[in-house]
Amino acid sequence: MKSKQEQLISRGYLAKGMKSEYPDKSFEEKIDLLQSKTPTDRTLGARLLAISKNNKAIDYLINALRVEKKLYPKIEICDSLVSCGQHSIKPLIKILGKVGTNQHKRVPVKEFKKDSYPLPRDIAGRTLVRFRQAALNELEKVLNSRDIKQLSEAIDAVGFICFYDCKPEIYAKLRDCYSKNSQNDLIQWKIIRAMSGFTESEPFLQEQKQIIHNERLQNEIGRSLLLIKKHCTSTAP
């Protein structure tokens, strides 16, 4: 049986601070590490590329994220994309819904009952929310997308960002997206969830509560209305 340390290493774990031991690695050498068959090398390669902060580095990191299976290199790749700054936003949006299999495929049976907003299941979405408001302008554009996988994950990212730092003008775009996807329960469920961050959505959600017969969507409407009420109470003078 592998020791705990061996298990960590097999998953690509590398202690923080290791990059300081490799100050003179060329860009090509960093890419070689990122594409190594050894997980810890890939973690190191991603960590070293964070220093580069150029579009070429971002392209390599995005491609690596598409294929990476091990936990710690994947985490490091995402950290480096954030470190590379806002130039990472558009490339991350392009791969929304295209990496991994953890995304919602249908409205889940199990409800999310916490008062917080769930972190996106999609790894590109999780990385985008770390940019907060800086990512919203590009994410807003995806609300008109016909690519349902991309749209689905963009809604999660928009909902998460606006739940903690609301931008009221996005509410109208969410409502428009809801209308355009009236036959897609998953998209409507996600938008209902995203509306929990907008006090402006309360009348619309109350209206939908009277119309919708889908029990899972009804439950999400109830949760969003409850969160809106709690938010109004917590911000009241």
CSV table of C-alpha atoms in Angstrom, one decimal, residues 46 49-63 65-66 75-96 99 122-132 134-139 142 150 157:
chain,number,residue,atom,x,y,z
A,46,ALA,CA,2.5,25.2,-14.7
A,49,LEU,CA,4.7,29.5,-16.4
A,50,ALA,CA,2.8,31.8,-14.1
A,51,ILE,CA,5.8,34.1,-14.2
A,52,SER,CA,5.7,34.4,-18.0
A,53,LYS,CA,2.3,36.1,-18.2
A,54,ASN,CA,2.0,36.1,-22.0
A,55,ASN,CA,-0.5,34.8,-24.5
A,56,LYS,CA,1.7,32.0,-25.5
A,57,ALA,CA,2.0,30.7,-22.0
A,58,ILE,CA,-1.8,31.0,-21.6
A,59,ASP,CA,-2.3,28.9,-24.8
A,60,TYR,CA,-0.1,26.2,-23.4
A,61,LEU,CA,-1.8,26.2,-20.0
A,62,ILE,CA,-5.3,26.0,-21.6
A,63,ASN,CA,-4.2,23.1,-23.8
A,65,LEU,CA,-6.0,22.0,-18.7
A,66,ARG,CA,-7.9,20.2,-21.5
A,75,ILE,CA,-4.9,23.1,-9.6
A,76,GLU,CA,-1.6,24.7,-10.5
A,77,ILE,CA,-2.6,25.2,-14.1
A,78,CYS,CA,-5.7,27.1,-12.9
A,79,ASP,CA,-3.6,29.2,-10.4
A,80,SER,CA,-1.2,30.1,-13.2
A,81,LEU,CA,-4.0,31.1,-15.6
A,82,VAL,CA,-5.3,33.5,-12.9
A,83,SER,CA,-1.8,34.8,-12.3
A,84,CYS,CA,-1.5,35.5,-16.0
A,85,GLY,CA,-4.2,38.0,-15.6
A,86,GLN,CA,-7.3,39.1,-17.6
A,87,HIS,CA,-5.8,37.8,-20.9
A,88,SER,CA,-6.8,34.3,-19.6
A,89,ILE,CA,-10.5,35.2,-19.5
A,90,LYS,CA,-11.4,34.7,-23.2
A,91,PRO,CA,-9.5,31.4,-23.6
A,92,LEU,CA,-11.2,30.1,-20.5
A,93,ILE,CA,-14.6,31.0,-21.8
A,94,LYS,CA,-13.9,29.1,-25.0
A,95,ILE,CA,-13.5,25.9,-23.1
A,96,LEU,CA,-16.5,26.3,-20.8
A,99,VAL,CA,-13.2,19.9,-19.9
A,122,ASP,CA,-16.9,23.1,-14.5
A,123,ILE,CA,-13.2,23.7,-14.0
A,124,ALA,CA,-13.1,26.6,-16.5
A,125,GLY,CA,-16.1,28.2,-14.7
A,126,ARG,CA,-14.4,27.8,-11.3
A,127,THR,CA,-11.3,29.6,-12.6
A,128,LEU,CA,-13.3,32.4,-14.2
A,129,VAL,CA,-15.1,33.2,-11.0
A,130,ARG,CA,-11.8,34.0,-9.4
A,131,PHE,CA,-11.6,37.1,-11.8
A,132,ARG,CA,-14.9,38.3,-10.3
A,134,ALA,CA,-13.4,41.4,-14.5
A,135,ALA,CA,-14.8,38.3,-16.2
A,136,LEU,CA,-18.4,39.5,-16.4
A,137,ASN,CA,-18.3,41.5,-19.6
A,138,GLU,CA,-17.2,38.4,-21.6
A,139,LEU,CA,-19.5,36.1,-19.7
A,142,VAL,CA,-22.2,34.0,-23.7
A,150,GLN,CA,-21.0,26.7,-22.8
A,157,ALA,CA,-20.2,31.7,-13.3
